[in-house]
């Protein structure tokens, strides 16, 4: 039986659509952000960023931005700071810089690499 990886060519449209849904759902909603992080979406994102088909998943970078942006700026100890630490521990900075070196040009990617 052939092993299927999550970022195979045939799954690009599905992944892009799925990340679009995650981005829309998590925008301004700390509870959903927490739920997605509990489902280890951060690990999936890193796996995809290190994969060979990241060019075809445009909404991936929007999800990173939304997960790491507080829904309410008045909340000093927002959970997104914990999410940012979790992303940092699993290597998001290196993955984003590598993506930039490979020539990816998404406005969201450039913004995330600069944060």
XYZ file of C-alpha atoms in Angstrom:
115
model
C 0.000 0.000 0.000
C 1.340 3.411 -0.971
C 1.738 5.851 1.902
C 0.040 9.187 1.291
C 1.503 12.379 2.685
C -0.710 15.289 3.601
C 0.860 17.621 1.043
C 0.596 15.466 -2.084
C -0.309 17.324 -5.256
C -3.911 16.145 -5.235
C -4.543 17.572 -1.794
C -3.400 21.140 -2.490
C -6.870 22.449 -3.319
C -8.382 20.701 -0.300
C -5.679 22.024 2.032
C -5.965 25.545 0.641
C -9.741 25.473 1.108
C -9.403 23.994 4.589
C -6.949 26.653 5.688
C -9.253 29.325 4.256
C -12.034 27.982 6.469
C -9.723 27.925 9.503
C -8.643 31.511 8.801
C -12.226 32.721 8.471
C -13.415 30.851 11.559
C -10.521 31.889 13.802
C -10.601 35.577 12.872
C -11.562 37.415 16.042
C -12.398 34.223 17.930
C -9.985 33.208 20.695
C -11.997 30.079 21.531
C -11.666 28.699 18.005
C -7.980 29.627 17.909
C -7.505 27.576 21.060
C -9.447 24.673 19.555
C -7.329 24.672 16.403
C -4.146 24.795 18.478
C -5.431 21.886 20.590
C -5.835 19.973 17.327
C -2.132 20.668 16.664
C -2.657 22.772 13.561
C 0.739 24.332 14.281
C 2.457 21.000 13.652
C 0.550 20.551 10.393
C 1.567 24.047 9.298
C 5.245 23.348 9.984
C 5.029 20.017 8.157
C 3.539 21.769 5.131
C 6.060 24.631 5.229
C 8.886 22.115 5.169
C 7.230 20.169 2.357
C 7.609 20.652 -1.350
C 4.102 21.860 -2.234
C 3.825 24.968 -0.041
C 3.570 27.208 -3.115
C 0.069 25.933 -3.801
C -1.331 26.578 -0.309
C -1.766 30.351 -0.254
C -4.106 30.464 2.730
C -1.499 28.738 4.907
C 0.206 32.054 5.610
C -3.099 33.748 6.416
C -3.768 31.098 9.071
C -0.390 31.749 10.685
C -1.113 35.486 10.778
C -4.603 35.037 12.209
C -3.581 32.495 14.849
C -0.821 34.811 16.058
C -2.900 38.019 16.109
C -4.892 38.760 19.285
C -8.646 38.970 18.779
C -8.903 41.678 21.428
C -6.003 44.105 21.779
C -7.201 45.060 25.268
C -6.323 41.614 26.584
C -2.753 41.947 27.786
C -2.137 38.256 28.378
C -3.796 36.962 25.234
C -3.324 33.294 24.523
C -1.771 34.112 21.171
C 1.498 34.896 22.919
C 1.556 31.289 24.098
C 0.763 30.155 20.575
C 3.639 32.263 19.249
C 6.006 30.582 21.714
C 4.713 27.188 20.641
C 5.263 28.061 16.968
C 8.762 29.316 17.811
C 9.663 26.085 19.609
C 8.731 23.950 16.621
C 10.707 26.086 14.168
C 8.348 28.531 12.474
C 11.026 31.199 12.030
C 13.354 28.879 10.142
C 10.511 27.498 8.033
C 9.312 30.990 7.051
C 12.821 32.205 6.219
C 13.440 29.069 4.150
C 10.179 29.715 2.301
C 11.327 33.267 1.530
C 14.683 31.962 0.288
C 12.842 29.582 -2.032
C 11.171 32.551 -3.670
C 7.678 32.395 -2.221
C 6.028 35.778 -2.394
C 2.894 36.030 -0.322
C 2.151 39.342 1.422
C 1.214 37.361 4.528
C 4.478 35.404 4.388
C 6.618 38.526 4.199
C 4.713 40.068 7.104
C 5.136 36.940 9.260
C 8.847 36.658 8.538
C 9.317 40.245 9.706
C 7.443 39.756 13.009
